[in-house]
mmCIF file of C-alpha atoms in Angstrom:
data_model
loop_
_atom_site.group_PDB
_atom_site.id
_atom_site.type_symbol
_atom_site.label_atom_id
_atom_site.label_comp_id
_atom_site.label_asym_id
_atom_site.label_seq_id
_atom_site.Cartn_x
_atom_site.Cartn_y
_atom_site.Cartn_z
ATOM 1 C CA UNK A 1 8.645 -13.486 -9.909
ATOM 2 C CA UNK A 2 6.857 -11.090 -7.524
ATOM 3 C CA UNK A 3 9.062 -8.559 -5.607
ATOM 4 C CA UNK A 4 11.692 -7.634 -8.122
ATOM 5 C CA UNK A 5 15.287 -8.701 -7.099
ATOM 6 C CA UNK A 6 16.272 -5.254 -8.174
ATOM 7 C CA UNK A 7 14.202 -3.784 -5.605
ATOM 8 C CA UNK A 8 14.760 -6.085 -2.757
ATOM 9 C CA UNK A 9 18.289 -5.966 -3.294
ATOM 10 C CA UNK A 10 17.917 -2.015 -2.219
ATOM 11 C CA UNK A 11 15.383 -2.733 0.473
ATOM 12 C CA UNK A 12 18.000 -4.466 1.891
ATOM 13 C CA UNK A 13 20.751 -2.747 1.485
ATOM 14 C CA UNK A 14 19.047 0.633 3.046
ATOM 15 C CA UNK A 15 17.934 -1.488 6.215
ATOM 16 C CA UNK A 16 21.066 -2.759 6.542
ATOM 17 C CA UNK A 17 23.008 0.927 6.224
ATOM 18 C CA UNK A 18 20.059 2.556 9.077
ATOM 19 C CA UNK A 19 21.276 -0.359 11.094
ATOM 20 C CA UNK A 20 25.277 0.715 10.673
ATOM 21 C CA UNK A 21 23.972 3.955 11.578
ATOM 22 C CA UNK A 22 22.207 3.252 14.585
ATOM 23 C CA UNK A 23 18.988 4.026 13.457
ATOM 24 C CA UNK A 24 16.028 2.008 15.385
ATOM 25 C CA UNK A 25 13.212 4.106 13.516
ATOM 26 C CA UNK A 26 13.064 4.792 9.655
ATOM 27 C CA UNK A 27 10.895 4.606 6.882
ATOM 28 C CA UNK A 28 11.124 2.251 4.332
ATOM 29 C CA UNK A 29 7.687 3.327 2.098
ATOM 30 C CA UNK A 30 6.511 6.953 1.706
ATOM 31 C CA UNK A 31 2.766 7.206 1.400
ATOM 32 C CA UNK A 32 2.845 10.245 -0.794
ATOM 33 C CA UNK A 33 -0.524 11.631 -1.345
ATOM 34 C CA UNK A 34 -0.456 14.546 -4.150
ATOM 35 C CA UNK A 35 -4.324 15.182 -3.738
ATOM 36 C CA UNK A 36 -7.177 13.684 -1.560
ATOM 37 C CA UNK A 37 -9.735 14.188 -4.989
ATOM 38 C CA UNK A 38 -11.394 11.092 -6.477
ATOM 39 C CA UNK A 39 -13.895 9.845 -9.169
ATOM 40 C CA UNK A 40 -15.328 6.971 -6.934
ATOM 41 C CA UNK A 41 -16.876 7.557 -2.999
ATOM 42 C CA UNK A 42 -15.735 4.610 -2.018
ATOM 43 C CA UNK A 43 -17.496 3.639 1.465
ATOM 44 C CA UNK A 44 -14.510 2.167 3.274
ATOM 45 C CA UNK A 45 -12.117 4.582 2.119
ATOM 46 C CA UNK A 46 -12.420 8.355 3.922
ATOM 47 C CA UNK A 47 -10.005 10.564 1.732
ATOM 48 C CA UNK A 48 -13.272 12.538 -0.332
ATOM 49 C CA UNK A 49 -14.793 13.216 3.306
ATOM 50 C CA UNK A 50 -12.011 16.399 3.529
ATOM 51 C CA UNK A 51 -13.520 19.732 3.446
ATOM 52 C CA UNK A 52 -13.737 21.162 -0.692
ATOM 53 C CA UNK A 53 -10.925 23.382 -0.032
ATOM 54 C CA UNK A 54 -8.652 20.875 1.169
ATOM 55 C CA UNK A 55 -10.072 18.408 -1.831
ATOM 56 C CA UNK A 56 -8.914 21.187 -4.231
ATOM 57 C CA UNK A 57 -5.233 21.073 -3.465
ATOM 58 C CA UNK A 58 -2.612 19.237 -5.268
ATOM 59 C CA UNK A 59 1.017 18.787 -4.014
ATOM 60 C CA UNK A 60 3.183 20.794 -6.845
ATOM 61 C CA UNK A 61 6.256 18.327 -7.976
ATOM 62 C CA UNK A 62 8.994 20.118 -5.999
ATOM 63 C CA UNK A 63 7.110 19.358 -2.823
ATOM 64 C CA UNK A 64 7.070 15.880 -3.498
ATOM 65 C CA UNK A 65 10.651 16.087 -4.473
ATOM 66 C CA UNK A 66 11.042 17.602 -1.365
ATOM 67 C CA UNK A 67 9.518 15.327 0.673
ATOM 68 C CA UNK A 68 10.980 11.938 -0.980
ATOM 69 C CA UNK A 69 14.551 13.582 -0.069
ATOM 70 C CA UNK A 70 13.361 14.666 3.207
ATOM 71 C CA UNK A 71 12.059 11.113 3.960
ATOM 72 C CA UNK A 72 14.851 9.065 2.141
ATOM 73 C CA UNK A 73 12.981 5.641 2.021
ATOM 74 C CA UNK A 74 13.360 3.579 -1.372
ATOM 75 C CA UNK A 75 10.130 3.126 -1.947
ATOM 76 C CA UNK A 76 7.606 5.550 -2.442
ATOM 77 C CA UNK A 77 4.133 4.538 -2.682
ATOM 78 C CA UNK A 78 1.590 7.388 -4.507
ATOM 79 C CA UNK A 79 -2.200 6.830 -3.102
ATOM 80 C CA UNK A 80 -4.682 9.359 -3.542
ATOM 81 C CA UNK A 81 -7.449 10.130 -3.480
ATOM 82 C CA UNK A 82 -7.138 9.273 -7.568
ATOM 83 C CA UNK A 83 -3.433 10.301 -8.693
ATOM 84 C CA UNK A 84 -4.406 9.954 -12.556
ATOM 85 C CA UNK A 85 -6.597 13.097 -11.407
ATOM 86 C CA UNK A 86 -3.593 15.360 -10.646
ATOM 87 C CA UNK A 87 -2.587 17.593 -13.897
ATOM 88 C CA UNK A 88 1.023 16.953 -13.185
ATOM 89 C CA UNK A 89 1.360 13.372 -11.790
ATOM 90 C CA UNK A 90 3.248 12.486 -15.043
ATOM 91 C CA UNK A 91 6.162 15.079 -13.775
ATOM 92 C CA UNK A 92 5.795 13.922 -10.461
ATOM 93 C CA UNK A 93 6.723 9.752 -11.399
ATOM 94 C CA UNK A 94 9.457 10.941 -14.150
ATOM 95 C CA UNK A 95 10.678 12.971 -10.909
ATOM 96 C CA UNK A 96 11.027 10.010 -8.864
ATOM 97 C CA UNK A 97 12.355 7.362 -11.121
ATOM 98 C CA UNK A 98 15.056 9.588 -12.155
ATOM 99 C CA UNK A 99 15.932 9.561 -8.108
ATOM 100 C CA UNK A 100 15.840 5.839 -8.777
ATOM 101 C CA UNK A 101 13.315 5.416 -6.359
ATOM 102 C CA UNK A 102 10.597 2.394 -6.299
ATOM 103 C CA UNK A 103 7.292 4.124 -7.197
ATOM 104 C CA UNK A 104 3.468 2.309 -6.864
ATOM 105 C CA UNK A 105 1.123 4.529 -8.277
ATOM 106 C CA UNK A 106 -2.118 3.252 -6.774
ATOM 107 C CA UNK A 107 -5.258 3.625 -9.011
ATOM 108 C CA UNK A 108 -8.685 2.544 -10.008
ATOM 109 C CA UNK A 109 -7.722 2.360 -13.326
ATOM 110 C CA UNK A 110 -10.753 4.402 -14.443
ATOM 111 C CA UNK A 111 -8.746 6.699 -16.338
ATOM 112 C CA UNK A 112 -5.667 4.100 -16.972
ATOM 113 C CA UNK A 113 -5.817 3.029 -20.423
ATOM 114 C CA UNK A 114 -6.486 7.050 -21.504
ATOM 115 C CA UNK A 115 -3.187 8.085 -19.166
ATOM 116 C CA UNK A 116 -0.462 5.795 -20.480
ATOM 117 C CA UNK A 117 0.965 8.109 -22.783
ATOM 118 C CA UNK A 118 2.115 10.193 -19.999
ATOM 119 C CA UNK A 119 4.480 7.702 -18.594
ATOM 120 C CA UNK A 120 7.326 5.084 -19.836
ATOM 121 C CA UNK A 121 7.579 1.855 -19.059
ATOM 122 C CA UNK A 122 10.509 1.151 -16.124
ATOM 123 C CA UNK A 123 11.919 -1.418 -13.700
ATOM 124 C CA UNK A 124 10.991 1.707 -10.990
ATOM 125 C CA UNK A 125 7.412 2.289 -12.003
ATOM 126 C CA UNK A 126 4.204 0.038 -11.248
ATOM 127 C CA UNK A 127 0.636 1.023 -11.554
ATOM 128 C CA UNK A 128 -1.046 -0.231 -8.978
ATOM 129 C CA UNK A 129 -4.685 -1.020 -9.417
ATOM 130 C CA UNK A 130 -7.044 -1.439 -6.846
ATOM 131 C CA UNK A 131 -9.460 -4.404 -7.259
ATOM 132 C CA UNK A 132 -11.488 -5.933 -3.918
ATOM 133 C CA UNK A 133 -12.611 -9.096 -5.911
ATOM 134 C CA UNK A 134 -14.442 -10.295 -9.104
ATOM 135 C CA UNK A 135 -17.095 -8.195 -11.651
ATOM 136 C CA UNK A 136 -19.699 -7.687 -9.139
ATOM 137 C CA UNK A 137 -17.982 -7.053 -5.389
ATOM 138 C CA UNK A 138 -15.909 -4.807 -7.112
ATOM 139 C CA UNK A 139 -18.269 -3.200 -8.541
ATOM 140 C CA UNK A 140 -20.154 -3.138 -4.982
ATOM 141 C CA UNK A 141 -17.797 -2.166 -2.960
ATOM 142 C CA UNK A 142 -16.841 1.049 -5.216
ATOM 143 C CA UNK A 143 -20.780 1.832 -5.770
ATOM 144 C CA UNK A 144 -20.379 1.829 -9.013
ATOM 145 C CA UNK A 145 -21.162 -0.417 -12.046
ATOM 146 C CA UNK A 146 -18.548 -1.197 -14.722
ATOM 147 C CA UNK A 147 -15.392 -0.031 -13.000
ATOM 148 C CA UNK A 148 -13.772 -3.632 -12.708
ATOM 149 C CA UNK A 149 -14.348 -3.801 -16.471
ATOM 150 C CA UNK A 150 -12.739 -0.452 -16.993
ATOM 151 C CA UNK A 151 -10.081 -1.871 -14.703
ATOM 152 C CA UNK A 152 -9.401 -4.888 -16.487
ATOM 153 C CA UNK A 153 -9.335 -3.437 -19.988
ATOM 154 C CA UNK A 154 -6.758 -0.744 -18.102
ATOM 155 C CA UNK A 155 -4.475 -3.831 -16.514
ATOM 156 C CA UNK A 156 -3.939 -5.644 -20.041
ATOM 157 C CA UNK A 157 -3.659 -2.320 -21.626
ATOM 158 C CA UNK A 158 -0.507 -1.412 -19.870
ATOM 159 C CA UNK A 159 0.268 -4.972 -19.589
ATOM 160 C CA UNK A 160 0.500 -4.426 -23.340
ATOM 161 C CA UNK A 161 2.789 -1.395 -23.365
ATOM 162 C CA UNK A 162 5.488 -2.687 -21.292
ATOM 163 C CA UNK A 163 4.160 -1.717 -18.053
ATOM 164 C CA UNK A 164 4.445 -3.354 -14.745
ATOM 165 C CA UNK A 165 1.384 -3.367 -13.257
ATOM 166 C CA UNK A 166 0.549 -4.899 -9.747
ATOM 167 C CA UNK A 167 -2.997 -4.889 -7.921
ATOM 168 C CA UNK A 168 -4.151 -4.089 -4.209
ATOM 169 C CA UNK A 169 -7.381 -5.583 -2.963
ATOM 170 C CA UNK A 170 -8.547 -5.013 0.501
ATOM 171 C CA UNK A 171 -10.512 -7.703 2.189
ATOM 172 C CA UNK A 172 -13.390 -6.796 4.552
ATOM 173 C CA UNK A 173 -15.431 -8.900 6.936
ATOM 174 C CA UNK A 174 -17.661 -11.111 5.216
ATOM 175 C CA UNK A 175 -15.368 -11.716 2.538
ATOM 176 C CA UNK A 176 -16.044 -15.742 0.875
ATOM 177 C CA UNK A 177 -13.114 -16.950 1.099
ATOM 178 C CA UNK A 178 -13.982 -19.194 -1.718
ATOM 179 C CA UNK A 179 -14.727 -16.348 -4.012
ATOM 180 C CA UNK A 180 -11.256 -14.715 -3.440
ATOM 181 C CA UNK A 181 -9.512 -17.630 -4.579
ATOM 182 C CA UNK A 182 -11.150 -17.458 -7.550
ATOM 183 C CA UNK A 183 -10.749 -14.037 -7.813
ATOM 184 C CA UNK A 184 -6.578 -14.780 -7.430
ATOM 185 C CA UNK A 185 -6.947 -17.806 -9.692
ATOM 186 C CA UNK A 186 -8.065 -14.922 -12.882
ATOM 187 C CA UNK A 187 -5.912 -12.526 -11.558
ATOM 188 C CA UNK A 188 -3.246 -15.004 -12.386
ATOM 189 C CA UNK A 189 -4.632 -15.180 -16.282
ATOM 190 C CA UNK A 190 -3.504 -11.574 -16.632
ATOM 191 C CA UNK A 191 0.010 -11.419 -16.399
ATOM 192 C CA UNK A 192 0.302 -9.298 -13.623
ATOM 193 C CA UNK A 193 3.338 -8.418 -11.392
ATOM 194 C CA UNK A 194 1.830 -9.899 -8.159
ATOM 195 C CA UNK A 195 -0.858 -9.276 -5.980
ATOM 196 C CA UNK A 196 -0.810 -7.541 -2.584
ATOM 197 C CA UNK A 197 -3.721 -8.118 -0.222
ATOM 198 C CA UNK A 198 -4.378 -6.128 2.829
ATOM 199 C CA UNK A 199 -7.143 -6.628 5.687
ATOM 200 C CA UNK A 200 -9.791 -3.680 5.669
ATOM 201 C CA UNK A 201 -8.496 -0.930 8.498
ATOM 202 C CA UNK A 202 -11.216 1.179 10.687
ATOM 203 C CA UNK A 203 -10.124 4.957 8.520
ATOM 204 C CA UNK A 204 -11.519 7.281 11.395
ATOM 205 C CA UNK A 205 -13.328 8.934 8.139
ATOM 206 C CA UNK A 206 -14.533 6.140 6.507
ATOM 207 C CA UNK A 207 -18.546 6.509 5.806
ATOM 208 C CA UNK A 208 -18.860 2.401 6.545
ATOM 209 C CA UNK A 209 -17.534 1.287 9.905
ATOM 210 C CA UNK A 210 -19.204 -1.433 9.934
ATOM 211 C CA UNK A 211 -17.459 -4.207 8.011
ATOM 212 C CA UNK A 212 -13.794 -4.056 9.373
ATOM 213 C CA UNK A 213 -12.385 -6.601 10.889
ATOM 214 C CA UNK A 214 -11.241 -7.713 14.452
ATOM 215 C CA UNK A 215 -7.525 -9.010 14.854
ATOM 216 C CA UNK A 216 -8.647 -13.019 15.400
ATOM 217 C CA UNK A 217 -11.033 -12.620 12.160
ATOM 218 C CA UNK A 218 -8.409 -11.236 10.266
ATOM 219 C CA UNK A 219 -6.125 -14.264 11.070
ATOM 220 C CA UNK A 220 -9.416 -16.792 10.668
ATOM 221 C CA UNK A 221 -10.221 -15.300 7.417
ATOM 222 C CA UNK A 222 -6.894 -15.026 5.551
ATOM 223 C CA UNK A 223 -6.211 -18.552 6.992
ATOM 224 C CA UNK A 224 -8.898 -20.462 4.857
ATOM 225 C CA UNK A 225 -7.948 -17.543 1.953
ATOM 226 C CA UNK A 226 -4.531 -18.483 2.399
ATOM 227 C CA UNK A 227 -4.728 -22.457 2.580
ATOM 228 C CA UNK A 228 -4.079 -23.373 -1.346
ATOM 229 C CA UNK A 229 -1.236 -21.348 -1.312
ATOM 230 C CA UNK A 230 0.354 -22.396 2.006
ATOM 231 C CA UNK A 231 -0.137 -26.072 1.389
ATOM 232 C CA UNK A 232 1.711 -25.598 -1.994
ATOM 233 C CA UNK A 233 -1.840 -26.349 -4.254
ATOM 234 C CA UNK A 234 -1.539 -22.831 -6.008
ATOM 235 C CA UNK A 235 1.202 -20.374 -6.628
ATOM 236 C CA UNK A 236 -0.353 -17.030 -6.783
ATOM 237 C CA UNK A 237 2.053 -14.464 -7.611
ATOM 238 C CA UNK A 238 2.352 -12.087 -4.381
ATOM 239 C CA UNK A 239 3.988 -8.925 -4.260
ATOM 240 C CA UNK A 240 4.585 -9.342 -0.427
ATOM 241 C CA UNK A 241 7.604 -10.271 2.031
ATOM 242 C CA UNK A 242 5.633 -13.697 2.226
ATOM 243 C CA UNK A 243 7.023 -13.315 6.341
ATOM 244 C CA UNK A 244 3.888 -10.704 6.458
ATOM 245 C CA UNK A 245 1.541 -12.951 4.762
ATOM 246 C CA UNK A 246 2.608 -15.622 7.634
ATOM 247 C CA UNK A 247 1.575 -12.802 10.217
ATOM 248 C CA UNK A 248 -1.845 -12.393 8.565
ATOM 249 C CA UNK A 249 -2.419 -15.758 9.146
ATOM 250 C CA UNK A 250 -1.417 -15.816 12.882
ATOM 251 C CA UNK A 251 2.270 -17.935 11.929
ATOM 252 C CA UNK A 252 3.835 -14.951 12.478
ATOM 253 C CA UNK A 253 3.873 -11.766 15.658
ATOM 254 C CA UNK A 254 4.805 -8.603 15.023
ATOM 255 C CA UNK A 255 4.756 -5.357 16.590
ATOM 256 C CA UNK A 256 3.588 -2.289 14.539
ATOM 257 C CA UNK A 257 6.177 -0.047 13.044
ATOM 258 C CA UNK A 258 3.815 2.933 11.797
ATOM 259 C CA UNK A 259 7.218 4.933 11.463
ATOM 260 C CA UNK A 260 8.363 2.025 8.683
ATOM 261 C CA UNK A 261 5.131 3.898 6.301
ATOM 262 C CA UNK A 262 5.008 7.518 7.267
ATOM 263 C CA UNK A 263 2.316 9.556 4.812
ATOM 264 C CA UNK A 264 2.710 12.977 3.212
ATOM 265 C CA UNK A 265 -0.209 14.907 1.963
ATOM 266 C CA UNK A 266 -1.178 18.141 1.398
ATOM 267 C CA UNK A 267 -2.182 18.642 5.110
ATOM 268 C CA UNK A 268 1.537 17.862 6.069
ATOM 269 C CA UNK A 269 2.789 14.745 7.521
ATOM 270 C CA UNK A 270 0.435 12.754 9.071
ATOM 271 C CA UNK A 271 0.611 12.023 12.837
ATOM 272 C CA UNK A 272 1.356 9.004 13.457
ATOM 273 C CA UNK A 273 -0.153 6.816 10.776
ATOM 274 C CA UNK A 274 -1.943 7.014 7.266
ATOM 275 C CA UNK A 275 -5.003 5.497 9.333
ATOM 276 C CA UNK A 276 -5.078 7.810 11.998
ATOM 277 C CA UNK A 277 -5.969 11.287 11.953
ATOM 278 C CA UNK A 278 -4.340 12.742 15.034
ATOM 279 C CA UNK A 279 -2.452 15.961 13.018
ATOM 280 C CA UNK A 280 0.133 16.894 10.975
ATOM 281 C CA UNK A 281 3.861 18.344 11.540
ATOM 282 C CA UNK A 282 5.363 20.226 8.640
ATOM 283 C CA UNK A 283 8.999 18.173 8.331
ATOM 284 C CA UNK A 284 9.779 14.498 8.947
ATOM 285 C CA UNK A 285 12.433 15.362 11.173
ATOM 286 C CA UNK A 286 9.415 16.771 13.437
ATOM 287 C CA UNK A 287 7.434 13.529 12.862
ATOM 288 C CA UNK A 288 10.228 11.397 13.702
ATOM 289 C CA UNK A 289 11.226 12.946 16.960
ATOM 290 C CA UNK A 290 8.039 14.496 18.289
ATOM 291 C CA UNK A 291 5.687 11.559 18.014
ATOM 292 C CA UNK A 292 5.214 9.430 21.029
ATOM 293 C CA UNK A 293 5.358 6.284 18.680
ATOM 294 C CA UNK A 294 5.174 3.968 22.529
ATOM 295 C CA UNK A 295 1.315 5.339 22.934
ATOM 296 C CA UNK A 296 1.027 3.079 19.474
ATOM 297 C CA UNK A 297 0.889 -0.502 18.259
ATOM 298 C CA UNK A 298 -0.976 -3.761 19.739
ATOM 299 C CA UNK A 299 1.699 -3.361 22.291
ATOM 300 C CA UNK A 300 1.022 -0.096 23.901
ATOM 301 C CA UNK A 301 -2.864 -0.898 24.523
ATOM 302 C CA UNK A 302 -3.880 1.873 22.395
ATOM 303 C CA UNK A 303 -7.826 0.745 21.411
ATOM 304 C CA UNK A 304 -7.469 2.650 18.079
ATOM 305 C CA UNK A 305 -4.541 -0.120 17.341
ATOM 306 C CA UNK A 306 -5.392 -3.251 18.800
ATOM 307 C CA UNK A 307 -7.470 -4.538 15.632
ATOM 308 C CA UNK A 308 -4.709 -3.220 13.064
ATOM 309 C CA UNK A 309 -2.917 -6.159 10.883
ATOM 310 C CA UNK A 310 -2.693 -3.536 7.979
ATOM 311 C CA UNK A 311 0.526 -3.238 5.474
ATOM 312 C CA UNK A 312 1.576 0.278 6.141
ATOM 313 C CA UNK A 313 2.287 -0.733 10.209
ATOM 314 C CA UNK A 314 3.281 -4.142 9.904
ATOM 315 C CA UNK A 315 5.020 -5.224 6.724
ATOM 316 C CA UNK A 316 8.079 -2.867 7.150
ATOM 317 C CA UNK A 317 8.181 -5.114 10.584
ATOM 318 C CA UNK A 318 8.234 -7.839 8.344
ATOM 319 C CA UNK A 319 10.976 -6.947 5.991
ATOM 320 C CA UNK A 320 13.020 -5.902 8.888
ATOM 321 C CA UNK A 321 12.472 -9.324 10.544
ATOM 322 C CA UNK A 322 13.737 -10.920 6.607
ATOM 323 C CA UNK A 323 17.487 -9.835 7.336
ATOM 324 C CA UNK A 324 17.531 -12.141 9.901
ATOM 325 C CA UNK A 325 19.328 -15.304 9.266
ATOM 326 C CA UNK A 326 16.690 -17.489 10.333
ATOM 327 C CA UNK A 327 14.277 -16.378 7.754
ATOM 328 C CA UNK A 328 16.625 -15.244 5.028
ATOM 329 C CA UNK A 329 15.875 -18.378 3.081
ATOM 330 C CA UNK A 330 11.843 -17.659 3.382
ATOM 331 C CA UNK A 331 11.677 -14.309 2.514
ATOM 332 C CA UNK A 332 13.975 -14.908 -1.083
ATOM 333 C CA UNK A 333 10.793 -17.050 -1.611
ATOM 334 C CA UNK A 334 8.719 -13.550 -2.562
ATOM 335 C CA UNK A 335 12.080 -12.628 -5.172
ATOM 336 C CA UNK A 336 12.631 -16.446 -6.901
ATOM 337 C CA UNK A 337 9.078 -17.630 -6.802
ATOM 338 C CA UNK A 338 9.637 -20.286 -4.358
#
């Protein structure tokens, strides 16, 4: 089983109460970002590129509180930045589970294994490890040698202690296909939680712009990825709505949502997506009702968006589009393991 029923069940049920309530907009994940700090420079990634003071900060636990109860979505997604780096993050998930919300804490495992004592096992609480592919593209595409063994030894570690643990791999242009579903094929050996895959998005900030991909790649390349697993020939373990994975491969269209993933940082919330950096209003409320979400999506013919197929817009479209009827019976594939 990938997406817990547990967790789907209240996905649900919250869409369906914003719908009795008239709500068109609201947020299903919180990005919550308690730091920008990290112990990898990434090249695709452009959190490290703030200014030191702003690196410096941390988000104490009551603001996080805060903003989880501002936001109210069920799921609340903790990137970084590295959030085993942050002296309280242990306070900070305890926080949240006791709200009973659905908390990803997204890491590169580099200081996993060392950081479990801090936390308890719980049907709310996932580590999240980032991995972009086998031994050496992982170790490539974080610059540095030996983190996907660290990362590994972190994953069964936890594994070990009663942990769910889930990864997130970002695929770039250039990506073998091949060699990603082999990569899948050992993830699978580990007794993970699922896998959730992602195309690589153009951050503004990023230090390489060179290797993100275009809208028709992004559907040509997670087609052949995809194929095995479509045609029925392997059953990797997803944690995905599988209705997004059908719009990565260009089965499905959906309009952006960037509302459906709004981020929370330091800096504020984030105007009008984590991937672009176009301000920040202090309050949700101010987020929700003074962003001019039209001048966004595919649809709007903003260039900054017309490339997008990334998670945080387009997979609360997708979970939206799983209440209805017609593809109720597809998207309880990603909770039974159909």
């Amino acid at each position: 089983m990938a997406v817990q029923l547990k967790q789907a069940l209240s996905v649900g049920t919250y869409i369906i109460s914003q719908r009795f309530k008239g709500r068109k907009r609201f947020p299903l994940v919180l990005m919550l970002e308690p730091l920008f700090r990290c112990n990898l420079a990434c090249s695709g990634c452009g959190k490290i590129q703030h200014p030191t003071d702003i690196l410096a900060r941390n988000l104490t636990p009551e603001e996080c509180f805060k903003a989880v109860e501002e936001c109210g979505a069920p799921v609340v997604s903790i990137p970084g930045g590295e959030p085993l780096l942050h002296p309280q993050i242990d306070e900070i998930v305890k926080g949240l589970v006791e709200r009973k919300k659905f908390v990803y804490l997204c890491t590169n495992a580099i200081l996993l294994e060392k950081s479990l004592h801090k936390f308890e096992p719980s049907p709310y609480f996932c580590f999240s490890v980032h991995l972009d592919g086998l031994r050496e593209h992982h170790d490539k595409c974080v610059d540095r040698p030996g983190v996907f063994d660290k990362a590994i030894a972190g994953i069964k570690a936890a594994k070990a202690k009663g942990f769910r643990v889930t990864t997130n791999t970002t695929v770039f242009e250039g990506t073998d296909p091949k060699e990603m579903q082999e990569f899948f094929d050992f993830l699978e050996t580990l007794g993970t939680d699922g896998m959730m895959i992602s195309p690589g998005y153009s951050y503004e900030w990023a230090p390489d712009q060179e290797n993100f991909l275009k809208r028709e790649q992004t559907k040509a390349l997670f087609q052949k990825i995809l194929t095995p697993w479509k045609l029925g020939q392997k059953k990797w373990n997803f944690n995905h709505n599988p209705l997004f994975l059908d719009f990565l491969v260009g089965d499905k269209d959906y309009e952006c949502t960037p509302w459906g993933s709004p981020s929370y940082s330091v800096l504020g919330w984030q105007k009008p997506c984590y991937l672009l950096n176009e301000g920040h209003y202090k309050t949700f409320d101010e987020l929700m009702e003074k962003t001019e979400w039209e001048n966004y999506g595919q649809a709007s013919g903003n260039p900054k968006c017309a490339d997008c197929m990334v998670h945080c817009g387009y997979e609360p479209s997708a979970a939206v589009d799983a209440l209805n009827p017609a593809n109720m019976g597809r998207a309880l594939g990603s909770v039974i393991g159909a």
